[in-house]
mmCIF file of C-alpha atoms in Angstrom:
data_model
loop_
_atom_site.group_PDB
_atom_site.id
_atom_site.type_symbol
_atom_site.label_atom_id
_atom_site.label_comp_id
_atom_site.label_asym_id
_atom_site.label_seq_id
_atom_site.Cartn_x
_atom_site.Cartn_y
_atom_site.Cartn_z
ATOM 1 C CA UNK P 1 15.605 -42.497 0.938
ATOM 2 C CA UNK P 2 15.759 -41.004 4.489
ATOM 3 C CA UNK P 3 12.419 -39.067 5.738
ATOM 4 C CA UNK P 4 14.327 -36.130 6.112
ATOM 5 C CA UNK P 5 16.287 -36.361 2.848
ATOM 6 C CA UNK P 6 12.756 -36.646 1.391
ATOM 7 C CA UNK P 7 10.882 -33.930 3.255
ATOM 8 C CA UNK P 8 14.391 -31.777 1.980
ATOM 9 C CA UNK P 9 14.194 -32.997 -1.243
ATOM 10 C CA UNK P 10 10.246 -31.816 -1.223
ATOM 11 C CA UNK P 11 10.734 -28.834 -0.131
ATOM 12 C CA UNK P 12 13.689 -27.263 -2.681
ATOM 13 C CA UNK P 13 11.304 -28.643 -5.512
ATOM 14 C CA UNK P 14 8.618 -26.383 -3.676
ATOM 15 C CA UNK P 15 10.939 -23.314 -3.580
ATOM 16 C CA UNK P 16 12.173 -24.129 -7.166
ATOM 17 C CA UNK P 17 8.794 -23.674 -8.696
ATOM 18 C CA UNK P 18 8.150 -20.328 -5.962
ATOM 19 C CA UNK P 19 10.932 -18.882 -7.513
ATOM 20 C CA UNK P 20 9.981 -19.690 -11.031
ATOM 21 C CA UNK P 21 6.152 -18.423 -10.433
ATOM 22 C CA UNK P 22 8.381 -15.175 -9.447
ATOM 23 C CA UNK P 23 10.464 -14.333 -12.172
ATOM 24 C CA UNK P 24 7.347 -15.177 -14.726
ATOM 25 C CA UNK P 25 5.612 -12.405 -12.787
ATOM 26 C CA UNK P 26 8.669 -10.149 -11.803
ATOM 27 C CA UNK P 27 10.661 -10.301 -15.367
ATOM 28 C CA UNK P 28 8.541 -8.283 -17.814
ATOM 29 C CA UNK P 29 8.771 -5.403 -14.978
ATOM 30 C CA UNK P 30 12.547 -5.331 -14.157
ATOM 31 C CA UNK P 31 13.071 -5.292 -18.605
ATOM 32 C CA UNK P 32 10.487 -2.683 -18.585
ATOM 33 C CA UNK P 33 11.681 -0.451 -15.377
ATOM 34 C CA UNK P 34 15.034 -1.837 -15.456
ATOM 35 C CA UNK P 35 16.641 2.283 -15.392
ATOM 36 C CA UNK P 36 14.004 2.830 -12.537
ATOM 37 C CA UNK P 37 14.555 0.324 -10.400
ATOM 38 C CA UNK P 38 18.530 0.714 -10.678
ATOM 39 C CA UNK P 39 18.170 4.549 -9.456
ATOM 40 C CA UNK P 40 16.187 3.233 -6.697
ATOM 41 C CA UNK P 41 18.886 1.249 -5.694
ATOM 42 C CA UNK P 42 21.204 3.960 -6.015
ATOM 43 C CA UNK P 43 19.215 6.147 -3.513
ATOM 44 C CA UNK P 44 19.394 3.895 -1.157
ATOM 45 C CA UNK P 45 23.392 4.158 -0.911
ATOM 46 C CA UNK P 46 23.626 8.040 -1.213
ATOM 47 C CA UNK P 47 20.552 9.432 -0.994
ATOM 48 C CA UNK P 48 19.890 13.043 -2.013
ATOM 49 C CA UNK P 49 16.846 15.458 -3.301
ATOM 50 C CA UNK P 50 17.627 14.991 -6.954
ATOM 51 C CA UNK P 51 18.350 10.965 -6.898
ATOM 52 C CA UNK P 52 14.839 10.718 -4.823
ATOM 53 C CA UNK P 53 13.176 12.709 -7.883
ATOM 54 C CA UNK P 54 15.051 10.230 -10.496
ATOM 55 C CA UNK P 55 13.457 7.348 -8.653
ATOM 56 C CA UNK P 56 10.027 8.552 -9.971
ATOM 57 C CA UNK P 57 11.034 8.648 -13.418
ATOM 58 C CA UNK P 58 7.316 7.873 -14.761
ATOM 59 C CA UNK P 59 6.020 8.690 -18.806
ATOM 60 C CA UNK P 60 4.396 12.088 -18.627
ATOM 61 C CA UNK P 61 1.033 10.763 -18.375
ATOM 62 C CA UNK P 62 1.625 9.885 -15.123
ATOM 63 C CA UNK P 63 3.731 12.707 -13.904
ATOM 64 C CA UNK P 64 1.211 14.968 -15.418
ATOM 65 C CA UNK P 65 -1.511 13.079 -12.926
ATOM 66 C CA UNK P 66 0.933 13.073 -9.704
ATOM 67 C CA UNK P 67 0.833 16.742 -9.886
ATOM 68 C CA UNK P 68 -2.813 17.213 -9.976
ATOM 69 C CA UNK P 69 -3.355 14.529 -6.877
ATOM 70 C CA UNK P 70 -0.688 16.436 -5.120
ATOM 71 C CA UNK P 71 -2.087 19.425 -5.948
ATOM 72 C CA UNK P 72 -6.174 18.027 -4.499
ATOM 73 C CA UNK P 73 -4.033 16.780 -1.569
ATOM 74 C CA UNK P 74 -2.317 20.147 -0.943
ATOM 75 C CA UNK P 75 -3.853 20.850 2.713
ATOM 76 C CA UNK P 76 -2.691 17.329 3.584
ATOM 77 C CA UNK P 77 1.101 17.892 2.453
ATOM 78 C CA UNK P 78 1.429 21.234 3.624
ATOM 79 C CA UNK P 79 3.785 21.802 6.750
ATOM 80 C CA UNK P 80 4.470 18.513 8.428
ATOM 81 C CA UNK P 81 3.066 16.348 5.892
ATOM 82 C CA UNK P 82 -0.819 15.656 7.312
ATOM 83 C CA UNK P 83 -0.627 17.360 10.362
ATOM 84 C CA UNK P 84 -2.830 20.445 8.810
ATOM 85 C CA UNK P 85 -5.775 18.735 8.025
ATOM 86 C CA UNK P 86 -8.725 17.671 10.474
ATOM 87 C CA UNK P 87 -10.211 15.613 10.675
ATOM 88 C CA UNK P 88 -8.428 12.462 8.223
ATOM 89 C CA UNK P 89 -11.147 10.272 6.966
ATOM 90 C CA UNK P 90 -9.098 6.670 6.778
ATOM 91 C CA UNK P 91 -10.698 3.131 6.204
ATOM 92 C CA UNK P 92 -8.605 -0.219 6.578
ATOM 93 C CA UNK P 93 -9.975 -3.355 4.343
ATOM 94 C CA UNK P 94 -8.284 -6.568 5.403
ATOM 95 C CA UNK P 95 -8.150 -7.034 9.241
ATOM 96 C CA UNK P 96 -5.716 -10.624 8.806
ATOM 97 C CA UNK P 97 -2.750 -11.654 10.800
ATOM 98 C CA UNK P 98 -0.612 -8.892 9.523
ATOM 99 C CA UNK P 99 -3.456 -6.093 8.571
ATOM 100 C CA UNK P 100 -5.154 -6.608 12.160
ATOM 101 C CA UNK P 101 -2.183 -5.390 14.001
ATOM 102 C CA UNK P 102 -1.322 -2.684 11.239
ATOM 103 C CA UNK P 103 -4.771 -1.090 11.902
ATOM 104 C CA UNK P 104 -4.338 -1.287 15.266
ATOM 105 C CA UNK P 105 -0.855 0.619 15.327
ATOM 106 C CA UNK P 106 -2.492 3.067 13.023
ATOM 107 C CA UNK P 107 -5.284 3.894 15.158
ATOM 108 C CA UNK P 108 -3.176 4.370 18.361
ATOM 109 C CA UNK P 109 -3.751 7.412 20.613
ATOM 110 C CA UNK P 110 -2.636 10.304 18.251
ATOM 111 C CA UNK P 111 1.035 12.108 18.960
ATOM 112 C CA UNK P 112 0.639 14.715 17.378
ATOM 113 C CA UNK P 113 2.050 12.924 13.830
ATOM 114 C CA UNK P 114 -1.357 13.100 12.112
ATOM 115 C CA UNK P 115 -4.261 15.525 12.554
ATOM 116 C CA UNK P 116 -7.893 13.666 14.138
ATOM 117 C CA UNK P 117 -9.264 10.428 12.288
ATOM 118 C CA UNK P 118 -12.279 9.328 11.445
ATOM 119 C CA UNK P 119 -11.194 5.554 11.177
ATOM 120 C CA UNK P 120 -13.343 2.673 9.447
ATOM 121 C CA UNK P 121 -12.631 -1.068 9.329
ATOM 122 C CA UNK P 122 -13.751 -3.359 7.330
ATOM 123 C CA UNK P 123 -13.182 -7.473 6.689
ATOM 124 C CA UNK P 124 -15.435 -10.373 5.594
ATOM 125 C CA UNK P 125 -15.112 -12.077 9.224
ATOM 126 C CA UNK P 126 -16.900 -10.122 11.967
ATOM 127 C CA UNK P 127 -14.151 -12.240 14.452
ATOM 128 C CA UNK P 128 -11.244 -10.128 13.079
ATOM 129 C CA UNK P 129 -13.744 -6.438 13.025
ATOM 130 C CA UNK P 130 -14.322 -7.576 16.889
ATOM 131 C CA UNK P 131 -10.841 -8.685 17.749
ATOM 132 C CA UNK P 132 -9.654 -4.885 16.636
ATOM 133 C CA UNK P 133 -12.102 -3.127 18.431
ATOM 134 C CA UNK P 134 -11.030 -5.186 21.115
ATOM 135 C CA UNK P 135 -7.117 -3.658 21.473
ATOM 136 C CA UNK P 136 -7.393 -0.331 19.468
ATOM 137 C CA UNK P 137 -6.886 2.452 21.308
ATOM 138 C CA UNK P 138 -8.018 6.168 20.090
ATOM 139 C CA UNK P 139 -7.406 9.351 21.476
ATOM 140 C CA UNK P 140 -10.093 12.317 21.844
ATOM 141 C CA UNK P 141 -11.417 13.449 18.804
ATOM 142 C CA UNK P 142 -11.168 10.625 16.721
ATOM 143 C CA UNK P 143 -13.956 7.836 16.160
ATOM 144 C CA UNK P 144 -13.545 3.917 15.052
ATOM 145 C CA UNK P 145 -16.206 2.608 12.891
ATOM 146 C CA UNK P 146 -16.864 -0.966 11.250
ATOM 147 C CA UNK P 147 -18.243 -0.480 7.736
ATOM 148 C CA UNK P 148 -21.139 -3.042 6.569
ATOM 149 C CA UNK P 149 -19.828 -3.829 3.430
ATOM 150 C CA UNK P 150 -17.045 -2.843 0.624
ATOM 151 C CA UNK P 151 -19.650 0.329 -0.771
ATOM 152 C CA UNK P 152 -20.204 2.057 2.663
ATOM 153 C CA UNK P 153 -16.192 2.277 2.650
ATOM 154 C CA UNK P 154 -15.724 4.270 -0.795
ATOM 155 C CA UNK P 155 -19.456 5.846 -0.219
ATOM 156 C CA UNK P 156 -17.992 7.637 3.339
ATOM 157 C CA UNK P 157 -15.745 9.747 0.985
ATOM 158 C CA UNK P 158 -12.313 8.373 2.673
ATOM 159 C CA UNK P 159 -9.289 10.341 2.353
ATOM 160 C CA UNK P 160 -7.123 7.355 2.019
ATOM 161 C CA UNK P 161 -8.028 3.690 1.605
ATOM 162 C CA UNK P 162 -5.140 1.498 3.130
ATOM 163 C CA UNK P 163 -5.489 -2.476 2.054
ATOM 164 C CA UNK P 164 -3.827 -5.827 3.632
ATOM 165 C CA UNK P 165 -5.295 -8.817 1.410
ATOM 166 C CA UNK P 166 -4.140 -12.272 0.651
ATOM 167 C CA UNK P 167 -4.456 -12.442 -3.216
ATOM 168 C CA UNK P 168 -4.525 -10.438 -6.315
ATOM 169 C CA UNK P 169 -8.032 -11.495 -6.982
ATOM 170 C CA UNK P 170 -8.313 -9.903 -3.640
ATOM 171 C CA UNK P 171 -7.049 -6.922 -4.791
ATOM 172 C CA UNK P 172 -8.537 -6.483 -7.631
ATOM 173 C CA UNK P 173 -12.097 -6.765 -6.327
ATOM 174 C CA UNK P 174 -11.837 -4.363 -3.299
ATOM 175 C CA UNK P 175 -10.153 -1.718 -4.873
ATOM 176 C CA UNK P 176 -12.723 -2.279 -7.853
ATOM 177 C CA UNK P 177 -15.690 -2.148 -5.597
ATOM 178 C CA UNK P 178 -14.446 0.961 -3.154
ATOM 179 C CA UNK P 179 -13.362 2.792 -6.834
ATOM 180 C CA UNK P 180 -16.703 2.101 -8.212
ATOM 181 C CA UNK P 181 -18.785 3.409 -4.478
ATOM 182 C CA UNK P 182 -16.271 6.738 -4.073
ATOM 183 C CA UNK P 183 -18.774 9.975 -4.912
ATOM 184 C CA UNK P 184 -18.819 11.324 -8.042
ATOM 185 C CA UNK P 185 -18.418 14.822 -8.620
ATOM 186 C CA UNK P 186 -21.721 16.442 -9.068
ATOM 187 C CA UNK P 187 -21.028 18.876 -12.206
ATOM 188 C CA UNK P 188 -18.267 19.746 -14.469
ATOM 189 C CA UNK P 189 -17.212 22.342 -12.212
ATOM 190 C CA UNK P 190 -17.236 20.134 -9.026
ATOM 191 C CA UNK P 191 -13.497 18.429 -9.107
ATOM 192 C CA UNK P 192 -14.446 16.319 -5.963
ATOM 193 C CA UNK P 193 -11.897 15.130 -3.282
ATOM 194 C CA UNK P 194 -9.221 12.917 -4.114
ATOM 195 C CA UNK P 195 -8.410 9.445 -2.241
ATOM 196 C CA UNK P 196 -5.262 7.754 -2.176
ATOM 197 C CA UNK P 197 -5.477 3.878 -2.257
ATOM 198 C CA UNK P 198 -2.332 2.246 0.090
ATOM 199 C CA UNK P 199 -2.056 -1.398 -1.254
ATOM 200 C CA UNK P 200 0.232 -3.712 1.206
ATOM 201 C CA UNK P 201 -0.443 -6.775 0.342
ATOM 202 C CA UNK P 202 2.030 -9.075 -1.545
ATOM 203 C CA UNK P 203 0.401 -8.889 -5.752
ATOM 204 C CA UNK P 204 2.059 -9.263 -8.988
ATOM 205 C CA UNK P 205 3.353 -5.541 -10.373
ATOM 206 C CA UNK P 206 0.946 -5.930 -13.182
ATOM 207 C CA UNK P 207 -1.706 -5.917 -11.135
ATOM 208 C CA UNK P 208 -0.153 -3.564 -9.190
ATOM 209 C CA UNK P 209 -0.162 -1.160 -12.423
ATOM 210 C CA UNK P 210 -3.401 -2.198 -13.358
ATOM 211 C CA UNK P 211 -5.192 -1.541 -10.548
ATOM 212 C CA UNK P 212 -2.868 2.536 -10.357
ATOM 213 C CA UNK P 213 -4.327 2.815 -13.688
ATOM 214 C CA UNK P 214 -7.916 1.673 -12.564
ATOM 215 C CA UNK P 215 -8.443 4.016 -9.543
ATOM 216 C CA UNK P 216 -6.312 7.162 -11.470
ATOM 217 C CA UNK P 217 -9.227 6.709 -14.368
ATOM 218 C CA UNK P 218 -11.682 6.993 -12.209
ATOM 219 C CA UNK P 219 -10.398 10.986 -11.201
ATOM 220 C CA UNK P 220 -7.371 13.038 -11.657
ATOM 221 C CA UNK P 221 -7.376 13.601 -7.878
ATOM 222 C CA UNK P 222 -7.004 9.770 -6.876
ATOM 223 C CA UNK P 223 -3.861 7.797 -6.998
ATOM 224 C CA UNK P 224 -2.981 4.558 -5.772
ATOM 225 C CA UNK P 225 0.263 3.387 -4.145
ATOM 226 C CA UNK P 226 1.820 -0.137 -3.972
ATOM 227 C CA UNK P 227 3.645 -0.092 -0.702
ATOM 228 C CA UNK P 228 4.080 -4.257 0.343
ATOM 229 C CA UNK P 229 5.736 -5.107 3.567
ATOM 230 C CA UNK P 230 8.437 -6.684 5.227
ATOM 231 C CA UNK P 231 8.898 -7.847 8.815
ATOM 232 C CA UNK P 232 6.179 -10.259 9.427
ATOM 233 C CA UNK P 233 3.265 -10.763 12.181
ATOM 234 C CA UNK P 234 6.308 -9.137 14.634
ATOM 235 C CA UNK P 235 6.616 -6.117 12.501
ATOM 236 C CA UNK P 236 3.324 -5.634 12.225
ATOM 237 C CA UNK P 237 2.739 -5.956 16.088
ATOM 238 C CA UNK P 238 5.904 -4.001 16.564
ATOM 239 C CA UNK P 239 5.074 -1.388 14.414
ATOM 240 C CA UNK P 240 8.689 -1.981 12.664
ATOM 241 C CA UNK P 241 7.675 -2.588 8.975
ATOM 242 C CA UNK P 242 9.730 -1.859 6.202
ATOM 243 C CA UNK P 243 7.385 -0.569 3.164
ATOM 244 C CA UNK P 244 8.441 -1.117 0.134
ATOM 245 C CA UNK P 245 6.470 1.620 -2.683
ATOM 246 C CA UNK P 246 5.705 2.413 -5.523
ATOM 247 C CA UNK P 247 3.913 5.593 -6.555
ATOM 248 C CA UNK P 248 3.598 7.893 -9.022
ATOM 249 C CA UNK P 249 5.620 10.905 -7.699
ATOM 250 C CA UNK P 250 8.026 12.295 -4.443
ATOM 251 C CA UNK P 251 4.058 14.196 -3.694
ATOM 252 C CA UNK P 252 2.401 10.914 -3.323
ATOM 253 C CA UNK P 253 5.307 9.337 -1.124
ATOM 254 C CA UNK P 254 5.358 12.748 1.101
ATOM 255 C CA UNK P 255 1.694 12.032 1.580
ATOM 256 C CA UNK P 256 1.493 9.343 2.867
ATOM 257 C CA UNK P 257 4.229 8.783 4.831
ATOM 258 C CA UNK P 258 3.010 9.480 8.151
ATOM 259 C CA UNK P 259 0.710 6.994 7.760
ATOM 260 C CA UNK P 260 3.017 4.364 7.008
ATOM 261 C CA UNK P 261 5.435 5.477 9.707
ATOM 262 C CA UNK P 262 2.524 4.637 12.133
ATOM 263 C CA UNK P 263 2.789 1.054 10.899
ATOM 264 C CA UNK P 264 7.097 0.903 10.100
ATOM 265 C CA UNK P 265 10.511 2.080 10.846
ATOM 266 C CA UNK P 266 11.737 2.257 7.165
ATOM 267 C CA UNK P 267 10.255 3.023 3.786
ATOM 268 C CA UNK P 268 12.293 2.426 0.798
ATOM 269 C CA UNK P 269 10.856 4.682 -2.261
ATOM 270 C CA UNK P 270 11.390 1.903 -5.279
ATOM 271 C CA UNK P 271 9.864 3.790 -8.568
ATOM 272 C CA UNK P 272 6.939 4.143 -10.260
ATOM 273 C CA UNK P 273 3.349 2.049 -9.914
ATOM 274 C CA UNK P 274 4.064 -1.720 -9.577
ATOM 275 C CA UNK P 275 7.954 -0.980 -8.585
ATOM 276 C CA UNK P 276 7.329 -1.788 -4.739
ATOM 277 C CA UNK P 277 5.587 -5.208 -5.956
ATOM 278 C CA UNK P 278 8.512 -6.036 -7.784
ATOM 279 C CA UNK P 279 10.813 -5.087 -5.337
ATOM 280 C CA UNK P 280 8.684 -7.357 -2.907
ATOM 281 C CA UNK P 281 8.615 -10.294 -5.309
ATOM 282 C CA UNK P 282 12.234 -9.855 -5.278
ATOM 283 C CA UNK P 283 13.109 -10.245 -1.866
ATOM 284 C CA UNK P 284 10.952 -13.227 -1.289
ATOM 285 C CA UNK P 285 12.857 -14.680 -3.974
ATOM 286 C CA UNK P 286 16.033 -14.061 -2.333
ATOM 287 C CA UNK P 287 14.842 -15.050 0.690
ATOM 288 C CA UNK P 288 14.072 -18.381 -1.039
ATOM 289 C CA UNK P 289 17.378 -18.772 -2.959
ATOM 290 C CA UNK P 290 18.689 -18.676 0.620
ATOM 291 C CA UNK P 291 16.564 -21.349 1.946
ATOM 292 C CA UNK P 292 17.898 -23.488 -0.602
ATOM 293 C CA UNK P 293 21.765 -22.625 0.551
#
């Protein structure tokens, strides 16, 4: 056999079993969110007010907590989304090919799109901390920061906690860590400030779920969103992402959309927790399929 019908040969076999890791991940979601995820789709050809509320079609559990997060993050949705709170406390774990230049884009000299921010960074190689401090650029009245470890980021009370990791081990432990380090309110009376957890790496949607559920337990007023990308190093650099989320309600997509508009050009609102993983597992396994002709 040629080298090159070999290499060929190699390769299909390697997408073969890609796309067969997918669907064991990806299958148990669509069955269970199969209603969801077609009303997504339907938004996405005619969009209107009441589709983009049938997208979040979550139990009542969940609905029932997307109002009371909205409702802790009411200064920040008020009016132009974020623009009436100062200053924004926002840390970025995960400073990697794609999360380096995501942080960087999101710390660009503010236009007027988000109030002040108190930015923190954090990533297990000082290289990657010192390469972003290196090109960010900050206008006056916000401050950059490196963090020490994963408990100084949940222990500086951030307002949002926006993740780029390579696994769902990954994952699992930062959010777990930062959850675990975020203040706890001090009485029964004291409902503490909520923090919204933006997850963009590429993670099965039951860990996706598991981890919504993890951080929601932990307070009423927390949420976390699965928002993976698409686009590459180039979108990152570009700042031309496309997001692909899931959250719990139209509140928590409002919310934080500014920030992800600092990082892409389109966001594509896909259903409830772990519907923007799927989504994401999805297209890689189209774009796969197509590899193989």
């Amino acid at each position: 056999m040629a080298p090159e019908l070999k290499r060929s040969t190699s390769n299909a076999g390697i997408i073969m079993i890609s796309l067969s890791y997918l669907s064991r991940h990806v299958r148990s979601h669509l069955r269970a969110n199969s209603k969801q995820l077609r009303r997504s789709l339907v938004w996405h050809v005619a969009p209107s007010s009441s589709s983009v509320s049938n997208v979040f079609a979550c139990d009542n559990h969940t609905q029932d907590h997307a109002r009371t997060c909205a409702a802790s993050f009411s200064s920040k949705a008020a009016g132009e989304g974020l623009t009436t709170r100062s200053p924004l406390n926002v840390a970025f774990v995960g400073l990697g090919n794609m999360g380096l230049q995501m942080a960087i884009n999101l710390a660009k000299a503010n236009d007027g799109d988000l109030p002040s921010m108190h930015f923190t960074v954090y990533d297990l190689r000082e290289s990657n901390v010192s390469r972003f401090f290196q090109h960010a650029e900050i206008s006056e009245g916000d401050s950059l920061l490196s963090a020490s470890d994963l408990a100084s980021v949940g222990e500086a009370n951030p307002d949002f906690v926006i993740t780029s990791l390579p696994t769902c081990e990954a994952s699992e432990a930062v959010v777990g860590e930062i959850v675990q380090s975020l203040p706890k309110p001090t009485s029964q009376n004291d409902e503490g400030k909520g923090c919204i957890f933006i997850d963009t790496s590429t993670i099965s949607p039951n860990v996706s779920k598991k981890l919504h559920h993890l951080v929601t337990s932990a307070s009423p007023h927390h949420d976390y969103v699965d928002a993976p990308v698409s686009g590459g190093v180039k979108g990152a650099t570009d700042a031309t992402l496309t997001f692909m989320v899931g959250c719990s309600s139209p509140e928590t997509l409002s919310t934080t959309q500014p920030l992800l508009k600092r990082m892409g050009t389109k966001l594509i609102p896909c259903g409830g927790p772990g519907s923007g993983s799927a989504v994401k597992l999805c297209n890689n396994a189209a774009l796969a399929a197509q590899m193989l002709g």
